[in-house]
């Protein structure tokens, strides 16, 4: 029996083992031993992250349903690192309010992470759907984790209703795509896509699920309410880890599968990017609650991320991954500070931050650095991440779109500075008293601080990441399929570098037979 496929899924298997170990520990450990649950869980999770850092073969398994690439490995490590930071910020909160449910929190969070692992390594639509459902259902439980809080329960209900609707629409889109192409494999579908109305409708409906995960307008209505009602630590997880998986998967599927219909989906993304960045910025200015403020900020950031998807190039993929790394440190730092302030004053109003610098200077500095990075102010890493995204879009000729994004960056700077002004300038006769955070939160804050400051250095290795992205695209066969004679199947495909497609000569009847075989064969045609 060949176990090479399971060895390729090393990251997923190690995460499943961790989940089972923590589940058994929580169920059967004596009361005294359970007090050490969180330190043990974090330590074991660090080991699991170390496993994801080990070099692994870049290949596919199970007939192409599972695909492992260098970019997928990096993204999994980033998502795991972000989850660990959320765990560190959550320790004191769990001890104070949910001591009995500590195991449940870790089990649910790691289960969602497992689903996101499958999302970024999927090579088949059913594998992707399995991953997105495995991620969404436990997330709804996490949003409603504070069962005695009516706002948390309300947020959980809103999330599960919206997620269920998005999943249903996405699944319906998959069925239309299958009916129009005869396959659900990422590598086979581009051959059968001809741009028929049925296929375009299936593509749009399928994309709804990913747009929902990324909170892109007009699929954003749940975001602010859920972020505000959910526990702050869960909001941090939603805004970073979930968005990372959705962004990379969006790039992979749109470029690999739907690249042959780029003329159909690029105008849609063009409009969604403008709406997401602009409307989110306008609404962020009006917010009085820090969690709703960060929710609209995350919607705006998602618009910049999709700008890298629009580039549809190795530079765009590299920009998306680097952007998510920088965004992870900055956004988790902002939510972490919000969680600490909320624990002291009992609310999440922005007015609670007035005069914070006088009593808690280091906390204020971390929040300022996080907001400056999100705004893209040099020399913070957020500046470099936005630069690479804009550069990849400019290379593909999206000058007007980049100009609109730049103007919105200036607008975002205004509302980020509103928080900085509240902490450093706005007078407050009764500011939040000085307080000491727990050691685990301190570790997370230090990691975020150096991540915000030093991750800009990683930008000097951008060319290395660019090569890795190209290798990943070659492994996934992301290059557009060669266009065949129009008499064969009518497919005319844009070249990878955005140049005009050229019709490839070939026997028309042979091309027709090959297309028919790929569309009807019960086995994948992925090359071993």
XYZ file of C-alpha atoms in Angstrom:
528
model
C 0.000 0.000 0.000
C 1.305 3.421 -0.968
C 1.409 5.864 1.957
C 3.092 8.682 0.029
C -0.184 10.601 -0.144
C -0.519 10.581 3.622
C 3.099 11.643 4.039
C 2.364 14.613 1.801
C -0.441 15.575 4.211
C 2.026 15.814 7.070
C 0.753 19.190 8.250
C -2.869 18.071 8.406
C -2.053 14.762 10.095
C 0.089 16.449 12.747
C -2.730 18.918 13.434
C -5.290 16.099 13.745
C -2.953 14.341 16.188
C -2.681 17.543 18.235
C -6.472 17.928 18.321
C -6.936 14.343 19.529
C -4.232 14.683 22.193
C -5.761 17.877 23.579
C -9.254 16.377 23.472
C -8.165 13.328 25.481
C -6.173 15.527 27.863
C -9.188 17.719 28.519
C -11.517 14.753 29.019
C -9.441 12.481 31.227
C -6.779 14.590 32.961
C -7.305 15.095 36.726
C -8.282 18.519 38.029
C -4.740 19.501 39.043
C -3.304 18.487 35.681
C -6.007 20.381 33.813
C -4.725 23.634 35.301
C -1.712 23.251 33.022
C -3.877 22.654 29.952
C -3.155 25.947 28.195
C 0.654 25.892 28.639
C 0.758 22.279 27.443
C -1.527 23.072 24.503
C 0.579 26.054 23.417
C 3.800 24.038 23.726
C 2.422 21.177 21.641
C 1.130 23.663 19.094
C 4.617 25.160 18.786
C 5.863 21.652 17.971
C 3.177 21.325 15.311
C 4.200 24.675 13.800
C 7.806 23.458 13.733
C 6.623 20.447 11.734
C 5.062 22.742 9.133
C 8.436 24.466 8.775
C 10.194 21.246 7.776
C 10.821 20.892 4.030
C 8.307 18.724 2.231
C 7.770 17.492 -1.284
C 5.797 19.723 -3.601
C 3.356 17.323 -5.213
C -0.263 16.216 -5.365
C -1.980 13.206 -3.822
C -5.190 11.196 -4.047
C -5.568 11.713 -7.761
C -5.062 15.464 -7.555
C -7.647 16.189 -4.852
C -4.871 17.349 -2.516
C -2.078 19.609 -3.783
C 0.933 20.724 -1.773
C 3.004 23.671 -2.986
C 5.704 25.869 -1.422
C 3.212 28.727 -1.107
C 0.642 26.457 0.564
C 3.256 25.386 3.118
C 4.142 29.002 3.907
C 0.485 29.976 4.228
C -0.196 27.097 6.623
C 2.712 28.215 8.790
C 1.388 31.793 8.785
C -2.099 30.665 9.774
C -0.693 28.499 12.568
C 1.461 31.365 13.843
C -1.551 33.681 13.865
C -3.578 31.078 15.757
C -0.815 30.736 18.345
C -0.807 34.500 18.931
C -4.577 34.376 19.455
C -4.091 31.557 21.980
C -1.543 33.625 23.895
C -3.890 36.608 24.071
C -6.724 34.289 25.157
C -5.103 32.634 28.183
C -6.150 35.110 30.874
C -9.587 35.581 29.338
C -10.236 31.836 29.372
C -9.034 31.489 32.964
C -11.258 34.301 34.180
C -14.474 33.613 32.285
C -14.319 30.183 30.665
C -12.069 28.006 32.810
C -14.213 24.915 32.304
C -14.418 25.456 28.529
C -10.702 25.925 27.817
C -10.489 22.593 26.021
C -13.543 23.422 23.923
C -11.995 26.709 22.781
C -8.776 25.019 21.640
C -10.627 22.123 20.019
C -12.933 24.405 18.038
C -10.156 26.783 16.984
C -7.833 24.015 15.812
C -10.719 22.351 13.971
C -11.294 25.532 11.977
C -7.565 25.706 11.280
C -7.663 22.141 9.931
C -10.439 23.130 7.550
C -8.380 26.080 6.341
C -5.419 23.753 5.757
C -7.594 21.730 3.407
C -8.827 24.890 1.694
C -5.355 26.084 0.681
C -4.261 22.595 -0.450
C -7.415 21.592 -2.292
C -7.234 20.480 -5.906
C -10.888 19.543 -6.188
C -14.067 21.487 -5.486
C -15.395 18.878 -3.056
C -12.133 19.004 -1.094
C -12.464 22.765 -0.992
C -16.081 22.537 0.171
C -15.099 20.066 2.890
C -12.460 22.513 4.085
C -14.678 25.586 4.080
C -17.439 23.780 5.994
C -14.968 22.336 8.494
C -13.775 25.891 9.064
C -17.170 27.610 9.168
C -19.165 25.403 11.554
C -16.716 25.545 14.498
C -16.259 29.263 13.814
C -19.947 29.811 14.502
C -19.496 28.074 17.864
C -16.507 30.294 18.629
C -18.441 33.455 17.791
C -21.147 32.403 20.267
C -18.592 31.110 22.788
C -19.673 33.503 25.552
C -23.013 31.792 26.062
C -24.176 34.158 28.811
C -23.519 37.215 26.652
C -26.593 38.044 24.596
C -24.499 39.938 22.032
C -22.237 36.922 21.502
C -25.259 34.662 21.005
C -26.739 37.146 18.544
C -23.443 37.338 16.650
C -23.288 33.543 16.477
C -26.799 33.375 15.031
C -25.982 36.029 12.418
C -22.759 34.284 11.464
C -24.254 30.815 11.053
C -27.216 32.132 9.039
C -25.002 34.111 6.672
C -22.436 31.308 6.438
C -25.134 28.735 5.678
C -26.593 30.914 2.947
C -23.154 31.546 1.421
C -22.278 27.835 1.536
C -25.565 26.876 -0.090
C -25.140 29.376 -2.906
C -21.519 28.301 -3.373
C -22.498 24.625 -3.530
C -25.183 25.425 -6.096
C -22.516 27.181 -8.150
C -20.350 24.052 -8.002
C -23.244 21.965 -9.298
C -23.690 24.333 -12.230
C -19.974 24.165 -12.984
C -20.068 20.381 -12.875
C -23.084 20.334 -15.153
C -21.322 22.636 -17.602
C -17.907 20.948 -17.592
C -18.321 17.357 -16.358
C -15.509 17.628 -13.816
C -14.726 19.149 -10.426
C -10.926 18.903 -10.601
C -9.130 22.233 -10.637
C -6.661 21.002 -13.258
C -9.291 19.627 -15.652
C -12.021 22.254 -15.533
C -10.184 24.997 -17.526
C -10.072 22.687 -20.550
C -13.855 22.416 -20.615
C -14.684 26.035 -19.762
C -15.989 27.873 -22.813
C -17.658 30.864 -21.180
C -21.252 29.700 -21.548
C -23.920 31.483 -19.469
C -24.310 28.360 -17.314
C -20.596 28.297 -16.520
C -20.449 32.025 -15.795
C -23.433 31.735 -13.454
C -21.786 28.810 -11.677
C -18.543 30.757 -11.275
C -20.306 33.797 -9.803
C -22.399 31.728 -7.392
C -19.382 29.720 -6.285
C -17.354 32.869 -5.635
C -20.001 34.021 -3.164
C -18.638 31.685 -0.506
C -15.118 33.086 -0.755
C -16.333 36.674 -0.908
C -18.290 36.005 2.284
C -15.202 34.637 4.051
C -13.233 37.722 3.056
C -16.062 40.126 4.002
C -15.983 41.769 0.607
C -18.754 44.196 -0.255
C -21.622 43.400 -0.885
C -21.115 40.266 1.249
C -19.994 42.230 4.288
C -23.223 42.923 6.180
C -22.468 40.399 8.923
C -18.926 41.558 9.626
C -19.309 44.552 11.951
C -22.075 42.969 14.050
C -20.231 39.657 14.399
C -16.887 41.286 15.225
C -18.554 43.446 17.867
C -20.595 40.662 19.468
C -17.997 37.888 19.355
C -15.268 37.628 22.000
C -12.443 39.943 20.982
C -9.986 37.055 20.667
C -12.349 35.290 18.269
C -12.753 38.501 16.265
C -8.969 38.630 15.890
C -8.949 35.055 14.627
C -11.766 35.762 12.183
C -10.094 38.864 10.803
C -6.691 37.299 10.186
C -6.525 33.508 9.929
C -9.856 33.011 8.187
C -9.129 35.829 5.753
C -5.680 34.410 4.928
C -7.093 31.039 3.886
C -9.833 32.666 1.813
C -7.437 35.075 0.065
C -4.947 32.419 -1.052
C -7.729 30.055 -2.125
C -9.411 32.871 -4.048
C -6.197 33.534 -5.962
C -5.624 29.849 -6.697
C -9.126 29.078 -7.941
C -9.704 32.265 -9.908
C -6.380 32.085 -11.666
C -6.028 28.329 -12.041
C -9.606 27.323 -12.758
C -11.324 30.452 -14.028
C -8.324 32.002 -15.747
C -9.772 31.068 -19.127
C -12.782 33.276 -18.310
C -10.781 36.209 -16.966
C -12.697 38.624 -19.165
C -15.863 37.626 -17.306
C -14.703 37.867 -13.689
C -12.121 40.643 -13.749
C -14.697 43.434 -14.250
C -16.655 42.024 -11.305
C -13.560 42.008 -9.089
C -12.735 45.504 -10.318
C -16.053 46.811 -8.982
C -15.864 44.789 -5.755
C -12.389 46.144 -4.979
C -13.476 49.767 -5.423
C -16.642 49.289 -3.377
C -14.890 47.376 -0.585
C -12.096 49.894 -0.141
C -14.209 53.033 -0.498
C -17.371 52.124 1.410
C -15.444 50.471 4.246
C -13.299 53.578 4.667
C -16.357 55.832 4.829
C -18.059 53.662 7.438
C -14.869 53.269 9.500
C -14.679 57.030 10.030
C -18.098 57.031 11.713
C -17.454 54.226 14.207
C -17.391 54.767 17.971
C -16.666 51.138 18.872
C -13.117 49.856 18.404
C -14.222 46.377 17.261
C -16.621 47.753 14.660
C -13.853 50.139 13.619
C -11.442 47.239 13.099
C -14.168 45.292 11.293
C -14.533 47.966 8.615
C -10.770 48.292 8.526
C -10.534 44.561 7.731
C -13.073 44.962 4.905
C -10.920 47.706 3.419
C -7.780 45.594 3.800
C -9.546 42.725 2.012
C -10.062 45.030 -0.951
C -6.318 45.656 -1.184
C -5.675 41.908 -0.974
C -8.034 41.193 -3.885
C -6.112 43.791 -5.876
C -3.251 41.274 -5.821
C -5.649 38.605 -7.074
C -6.585 40.897 -9.970
C -2.924 40.990 -10.988
C -3.130 37.226 -11.700
C 0.647 36.810 -11.756
C 3.417 35.350 -9.584
C 4.092 38.880 -8.349
C 0.454 39.163 -7.336
C 0.536 35.866 -5.430
C 3.738 36.888 -3.664
C 2.203 40.236 -2.786
C -0.910 38.569 -1.368
C 1.071 36.186 0.856
C 3.414 38.928 2.075
C 0.464 41.252 2.688
C -1.243 38.600 4.810
C 1.908 38.094 6.882
C 2.198 41.813 7.646
C -1.546 42.130 8.189
C -1.448 39.236 10.660
C 0.995 40.946 13.026
C -0.690 44.351 12.818
C -4.298 43.243 13.157
C -3.698 40.725 15.942
C -1.750 43.413 17.813
C -4.669 45.845 17.449
C -7.225 43.290 18.602
C -4.897 42.159 21.391
C -4.664 45.682 22.780
C -8.442 46.007 22.425
C -8.894 42.785 24.418
C -6.610 44.007 27.217
C -8.341 47.386 27.424
C -11.761 45.719 27.369
C -10.775 43.484 30.278
C -9.880 46.537 32.356
C -12.724 48.937 31.547
C -15.462 46.503 30.550
C -16.316 48.087 27.186
C -14.907 48.512 23.694
C -15.763 52.162 23.065
C -13.078 54.276 21.396
C -13.576 56.916 24.092
C -11.972 54.468 26.539
C -8.658 55.064 24.750
C -8.579 58.793 25.518
C -5.353 59.579 27.365
C -4.225 55.947 27.336
C -0.620 56.942 26.637
C -0.289 58.718 30.004
C -1.042 55.568 31.998
C -0.097 52.744 29.600
C 2.553 54.092 27.210
C 3.835 50.767 25.873
C 0.340 49.568 25.075
C -0.346 52.828 23.251
C 2.870 52.587 21.252
C 2.044 49.038 20.139
C -1.432 50.123 19.070
C 0.008 53.098 17.196
C 2.545 50.920 15.360
C -0.201 48.444 14.432
C -2.449 51.187 13.048
C 0.414 52.837 11.154
C 1.266 49.485 9.572
C -2.365 48.946 8.565
C -2.394 52.441 7.072
C 0.761 51.720 5.062
C 2.981 54.400 6.582
C 6.738 53.925 6.027
C 8.965 52.522 7.409
C 6.512 49.983 8.806
C 5.965 46.712 6.979
C 2.472 47.712 5.894
C 4.015 50.233 3.500
C 6.031 47.539 1.715
C 3.074 45.150 1.550
C 0.866 47.755 -0.116
C 3.708 48.735 -2.432
C 4.123 45.169 -3.702
C 0.371 44.779 -4.206
C 0.186 48.060 -6.132
C 3.297 47.198 -8.164
C 1.853 43.844 -9.245
C -1.364 45.573 -10.344
C 0.529 48.295 -12.227
C 2.486 45.623 -14.101
C -0.818 44.323 -15.440
C -1.988 47.803 -16.471
C -4.555 48.567 -13.750
C -3.482 52.193 -13.385
C -6.889 53.675 -12.545
C -7.610 50.969 -9.992
C -4.266 51.551 -8.289
C -4.898 55.314 -8.268
C -8.265 54.778 -6.558
C -6.605 52.464 -4.036
C -3.928 55.082 -3.320
C -6.557 57.765 -2.709
C -8.365 55.436 -0.327
C -5.097 54.796 1.490
C -4.982 58.516 2.293
C -8.556 58.367 3.591
C -7.715 55.356 5.760
C -4.790 57.254 7.243
C -7.272 59.797 8.590
C -9.399 57.354 10.563
C -6.397 55.399 11.846
C -5.014 58.676 13.166
C -8.279 59.253 15.028
C -7.371 56.376 17.365
C -3.800 57.630 17.712
C -5.074 61.100 18.568
C -7.380 59.658 21.220
C -4.500 57.825 22.900
C -1.834 60.528 22.696
C -3.578 63.920 22.449
C -7.205 63.854 23.587
C -7.354 64.918 27.261
C -9.032 62.652 29.788
C -9.460 63.545 33.447
C -10.163 59.921 34.304
C -7.991 57.796 32.000
C -7.731 54.052 32.219
C -5.426 53.250 35.164
C -2.099 51.584 34.655
C -2.361 47.803 34.592
C -0.087 44.842 34.064
C -0.996 42.298 31.434
C -0.360 38.593 31.928
C 2.898 37.034 30.731
C 1.307 35.215 27.805
C -0.180 38.440 26.453
C 3.187 40.126 26.888
C 4.856 37.450 24.789
C 2.231 37.904 22.081
C 2.641 41.692 22.161
C 6.427 41.434 21.859
C 6.106 39.063 18.897
C 3.611 41.389 17.211
C 5.784 44.433 17.908
C 8.875 42.922 16.304
C 6.744 41.448 13.537
C 5.395 44.895 12.659
C 8.819 46.524 12.790
C 11.010 43.787 11.340
C 8.771 42.079 8.786
C 9.597 44.969 6.480
C 13.103 43.499 6.292
C 11.587 40.414 4.703
C 10.643 42.610 1.757
C 14.294 42.579 0.704
C 13.847 38.863 -0.035
C 10.844 39.570 -2.252
C 12.542 38.121 -5.325
C 13.067 34.842 -3.485
C 9.377 34.709 -2.625
C 8.576 35.550 -6.227
C 10.518 32.486 -7.384
C 8.660 30.368 -4.845
C 5.332 31.654 -6.187
C 6.329 30.781 -9.747
C 7.299 27.273 -8.633
C 3.962 26.862 -6.868
C 2.084 27.934 -9.976
C 4.000 25.446 -12.093
C 3.252 22.633 -9.662
C -0.439 23.530 -9.618
C -0.395 23.936 -13.420
C -1.685 27.457 -12.994
C -0.551 28.565 -16.422
C -3.439 29.034 -18.793
C -4.127 26.019 -21.016
C -3.072 26.341 -24.618
C -5.831 27.626 -26.833
C -6.987 25.145 -29.436
C -8.462 25.780 -32.842
C -11.789 27.536 -32.622
C -13.485 24.716 -34.566
C -12.576 22.266 -31.819
C -14.081 23.709 -28.684
C -14.126 27.471 -28.989
C -11.671 28.066 -26.159
C -9.517 31.139 -26.549
C -7.271 31.620 -23.558
C -5.311 34.660 -22.470
C -1.589 34.024 -22.116
C -0.034 33.949 -18.650
C 1.703 37.301 -18.980
C -1.475 39.084 -20.012
C -0.584 39.272 -23.682
C -3.134 38.515 -26.382
C -3.850 34.802 -26.744
C -2.633 33.079 -29.853
C -4.499 30.243 -31.432
C -2.482 27.060 -31.233
C -2.499 24.905 -34.318
C -3.546 21.298 -33.960
C -5.862 18.709 -35.234
C -9.419 19.824 -34.501
C -10.893 16.386 -34.203
C -8.168 15.232 -31.823
C -8.719 18.307 -29.664
C -12.439 17.591 -29.583
C -11.874 13.996 -28.505
C -9.421 15.032 -25.800
C -11.854 17.607 -24.429
C -14.663 15.059 -24.358
C -12.511 12.501 -22.531
C -11.402 15.035 -19.925
C -14.961 16.194 -19.351
C -16.490 12.729 -18.930
C -13.762 10.556 -17.448
C -14.448 9.452 -13.860
C -10.783 9.721 -12.997
C -8.652 12.887 -12.862
C -6.331 13.635 -15.734
C -3.782 15.239 -13.423
C -0.352 14.153 -14.538
C 1.540 12.088 -12.011
